[in-house]
Amino acid sequence: LPQGTRDYGPKQMAIRERVFSTIVSCFKRHGAEAIDTPVFELKETLTGKYGEDSKLIYDLKDQGGELLSLRYDL
């Protein structure tokens, strides 16, 4: 995991899933469609997918020394 992120235990995930389920069902009632993508990824993962094209990825600075990036659509 990139530094600054965390995993959730079973009890926390049950609460999160219930909350997200409520939100998603409300959005779907109004015509939205759900997608599930990571907010950010390790830069090496994205450069492997998109190459070094700087127009498709946005670099993020990380205090722990990891190179993180956002995809162009986020």
Short mmCIF file of C-alpha atoms in Angstrom, two decimals:
data_model
loop_
_atom_site.label_atom_id
_atom_site.label_comp_id
_atom_site.label_asym_id
_atom_site.label_seq_id
_atom_site.Cartn_x
_atom_site.Cartn_y
_atom_site.Cartn_z
CA LEU A 1 0.00 0.00 0.00
CA PRO A 2 1.19 3.51 -0.67
CA GLN A 3 2.19 5.36 2.48
CA GLY A 4 -0.69 7.25 4.07
CA THR A 5 -3.34 4.72 3.05
CA ARG A 6 -4.88 2.07 5.23
CA ASP A 7 -6.80 -1.18 5.27
CA TYR A 8 -10.13 -1.54 7.05
CA GLY A 9 -11.06 -4.41 9.35
CA PRO A 10 -14.26 -6.45 8.95
CA LYS A 11 -16.35 -4.34 11.35
CA GLN A 12 -15.24 -1.06 9.74
CA MET A 13 -15.87 -2.47 6.26
CA ALA A 14 -19.40 -3.54 7.18
CA ILE A 15 -20.20 0.03 8.25
CA ARG A 16 -18.53 1.53 5.16
CA GLU A 17 -20.35 -0.86 2.83
CA ARG A 18 -23.73 -0.02 4.39
CA VAL A 19 -23.10 3.72 4.04
CA PHE A 20 -21.81 3.41 0.47
CA SER A 21 -24.74 1.15 -0.45
CA THR A 22 -27.17 3.82 0.72
CA ILE A 23 -25.35 6.51 -1.25
CA VAL A 24 -25.05 4.39 -4.41
CA SER A 25 -28.72 3.40 -4.36
CA CYS A 26 -29.71 7.07 -4.05
CA PHE A 27 -27.49 8.04 -6.98
CA LYS A 28 -28.82 5.14 -9.11
CA ARG A 29 -32.42 6.22 -8.44
CA HIS A 30 -31.47 9.51 -10.11
CA GLY A 31 -29.83 7.88 -13.14
CA ALA A 32 -26.17 7.71 -12.12
CA GLU A 33 -23.94 4.74 -12.88
CA ALA A 34 -21.29 3.51 -10.46
CA ILE A 35 -17.62 2.97 -11.29
CA ASP A 36 -14.95 1.72 -8.92
CA THR A 37 -11.42 2.97 -9.49
CA PRO A 38 -8.50 3.75 -7.20
CA VAL A 39 -8.08 7.40 -6.29
CA PHE A 40 -4.34 7.19 -6.90
CA GLU A 41 -1.83 4.52 -7.81
CA LEU A 42 1.88 3.96 -7.66
CA LYS A 43 3.48 5.81 -10.58
CA GLU A 44 5.17 2.63 -11.82
CA THR A 45 1.74 0.99 -12.18
CA LEU A 46 0.36 3.82 -14.28
CA THR A 47 3.43 4.24 -16.46
CA GLY A 48 3.18 0.51 -17.17
CA LYS A 49 -0.41 1.02 -18.36
CA TYR A 50 -0.08 4.32 -20.21
CA GLY A 51 3.63 4.71 -20.88
CA GLU A 52 5.42 7.96 -20.12
CA ASP A 53 2.76 10.13 -21.80
CA SER A 54 2.57 13.06 -19.36
CA LYS A 55 -0.82 14.09 -20.71
CA LEU A 56 -2.43 10.96 -19.26
CA ILE A 57 -1.10 10.96 -15.70
CA TYR A 58 -0.69 13.55 -12.96
CA ASP A 59 2.18 13.11 -10.51
CA LEU A 60 1.60 13.58 -6.78
CA LYS A 61 4.29 14.43 -4.28
CA ASP A 62 4.56 12.11 -1.30
CA GLN A 63 6.41 12.92 1.90
CA GLY A 64 7.45 9.29 2.34
CA GLY A 65 9.38 9.16 -0.93
CA GLU A 66 6.88 7.10 -2.96
CA LEU A 67 6.01 8.30 -6.43
CA LEU A 68 2.22 8.38 -6.80
CA SER A 69 0.04 9.48 -9.72
CA LEU A 70 -3.55 10.07 -10.77
CA ARG A 71 -4.97 8.82 -14.06
CA TYR A 72 -6.00 11.52 -16.54
CA ASP A 73 -9.72 10.98 -15.88
CA LEU A 74 -9.41 11.61 -12.13
#
